[in-house]
Coordinates of C-alpha atoms in Angstrom, one line a residue:
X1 CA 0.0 0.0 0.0
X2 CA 1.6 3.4 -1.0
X3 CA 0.3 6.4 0.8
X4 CA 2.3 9.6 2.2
X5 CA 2.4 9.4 5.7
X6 CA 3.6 7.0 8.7
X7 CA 1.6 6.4 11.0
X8 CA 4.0 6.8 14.4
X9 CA 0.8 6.7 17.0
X10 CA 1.3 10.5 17.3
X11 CA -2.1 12.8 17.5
X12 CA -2.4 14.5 14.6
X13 CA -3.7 18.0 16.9
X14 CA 0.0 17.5 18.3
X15 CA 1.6 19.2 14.7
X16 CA -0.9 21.8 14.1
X17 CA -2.2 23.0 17.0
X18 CA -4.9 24.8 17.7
X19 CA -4.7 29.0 18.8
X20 CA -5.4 29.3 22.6
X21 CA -7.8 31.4 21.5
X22 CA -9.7 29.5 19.1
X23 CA -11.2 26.8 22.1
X24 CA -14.2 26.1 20.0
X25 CA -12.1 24.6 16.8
X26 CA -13.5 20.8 16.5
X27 CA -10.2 17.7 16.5
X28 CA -9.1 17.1 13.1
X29 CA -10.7 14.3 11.5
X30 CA -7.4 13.2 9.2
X31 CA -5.1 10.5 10.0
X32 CA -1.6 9.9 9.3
X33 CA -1.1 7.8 6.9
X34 CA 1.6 5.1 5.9
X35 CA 4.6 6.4 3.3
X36 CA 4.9 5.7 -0.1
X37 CA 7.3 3.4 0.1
X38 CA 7.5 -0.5 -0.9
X39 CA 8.5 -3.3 1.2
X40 CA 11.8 -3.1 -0.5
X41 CA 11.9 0.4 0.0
X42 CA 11.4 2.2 -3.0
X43 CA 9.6 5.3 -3.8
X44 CA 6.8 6.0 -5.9
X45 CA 7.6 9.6 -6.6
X46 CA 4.9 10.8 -8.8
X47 CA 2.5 9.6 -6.8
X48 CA 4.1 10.8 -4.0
X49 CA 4.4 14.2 -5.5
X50 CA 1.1 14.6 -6.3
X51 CA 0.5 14.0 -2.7
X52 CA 2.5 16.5 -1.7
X53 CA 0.8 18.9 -3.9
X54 CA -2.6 18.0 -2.7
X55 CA -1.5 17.6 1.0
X56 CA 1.4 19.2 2.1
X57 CA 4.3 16.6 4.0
X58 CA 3.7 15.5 7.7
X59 CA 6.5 17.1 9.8
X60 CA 7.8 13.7 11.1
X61 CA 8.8 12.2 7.1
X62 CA 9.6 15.6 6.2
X63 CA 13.3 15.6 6.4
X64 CA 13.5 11.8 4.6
X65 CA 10.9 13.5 1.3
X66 CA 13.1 16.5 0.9
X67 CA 16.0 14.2 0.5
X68 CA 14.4 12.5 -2.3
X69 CA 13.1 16.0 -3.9
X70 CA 16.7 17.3 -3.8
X71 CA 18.3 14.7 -5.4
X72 CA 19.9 13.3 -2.8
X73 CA 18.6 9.9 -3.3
X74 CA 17.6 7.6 -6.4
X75 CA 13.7 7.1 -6.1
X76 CA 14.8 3.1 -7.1
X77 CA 17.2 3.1 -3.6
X78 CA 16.6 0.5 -1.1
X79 CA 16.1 1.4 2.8
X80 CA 20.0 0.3 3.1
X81 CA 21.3 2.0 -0.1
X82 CA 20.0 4.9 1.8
X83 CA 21.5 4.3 5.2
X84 CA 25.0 3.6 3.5
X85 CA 24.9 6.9 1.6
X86 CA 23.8 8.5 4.7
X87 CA 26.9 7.0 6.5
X88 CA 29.2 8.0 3.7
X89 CA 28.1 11.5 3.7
X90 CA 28.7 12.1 7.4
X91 CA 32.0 10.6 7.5
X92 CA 33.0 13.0 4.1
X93 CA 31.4 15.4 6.3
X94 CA 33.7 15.4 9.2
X95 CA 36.5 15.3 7.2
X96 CA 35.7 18.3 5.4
X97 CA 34.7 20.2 8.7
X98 CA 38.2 19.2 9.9
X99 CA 40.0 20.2 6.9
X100 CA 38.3 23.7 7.0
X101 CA 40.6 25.5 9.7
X102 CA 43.8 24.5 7.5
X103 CA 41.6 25.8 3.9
X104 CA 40.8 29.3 5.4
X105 CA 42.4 29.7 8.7
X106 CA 39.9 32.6 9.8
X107 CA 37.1 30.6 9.2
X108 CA 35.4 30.1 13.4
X109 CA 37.7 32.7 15.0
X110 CA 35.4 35.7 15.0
X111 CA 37.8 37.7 13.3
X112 CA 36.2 37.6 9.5
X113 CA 33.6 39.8 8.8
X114 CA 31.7 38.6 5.5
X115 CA 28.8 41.9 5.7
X116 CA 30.1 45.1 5.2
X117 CA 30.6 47.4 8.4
X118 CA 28.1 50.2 8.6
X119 CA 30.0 53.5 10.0
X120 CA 28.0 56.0 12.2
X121 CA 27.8 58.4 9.0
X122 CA 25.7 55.4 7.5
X123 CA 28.7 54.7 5.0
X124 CA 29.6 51.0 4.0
X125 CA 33.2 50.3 4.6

């Protein structure tokens, strides 16, 4: 079955909340749904997309669908193609954080300024 959301147990008045003020607003009447993935894992994007269009993204599956909409991941990827890409990209991560001091040495010391300085006159220096 290939529907947008998973269900994680999780009130559905717990993401959008009602105003304090608005006390006569009746409970939502929607229910998260399972996401549109297979068994093996893989996505059905247009169908998925057009979900998205009509529905919006439920905040808990929301960082996993923007992967997929920004290319990060093959729609055909498996749930473990996805968790070793994952890995891969934190480790290249850390290595790049750690080269960064020895690329541009006053990069995290406070002492580069990347916006202009605005003098009392008003003036850009």
């Amino acid at each position: 079955m290939n529907i947008l959301w998973k269900d994680l147990g999780i009130p559905t008045d717990s993401f959008h909340e009602v105003r304090v003020e608005c006390t006569d607003v009746p409970k939502t009447k929607f229910k998260i749904k399972q996401s549109a993935f297979s068994l093996e894992g893989h996505l059905d994007i247009g169908q998925t997309l057009g979900r998205i269009y009509r529905g919006g993204i439920h905040p808990t599956i929301r960082g996993e669908v923007w992967e997929f909409l920004l290319g990060c991941f093959d729609p055909k990827s498996t749930y473990e193609e996805r968790k070793e890409i994952r890995l891969t990209r934190r480790e290249e991560y850390g290595r790049l954080k750690e080269l960064c001091p020895y690329m541009f040495p006053l990069v995290g010391s406070g002492k580069f300024i990347t916006a202009p300085v605005i003098t009392e006159d008003g003036t850009p220096t």
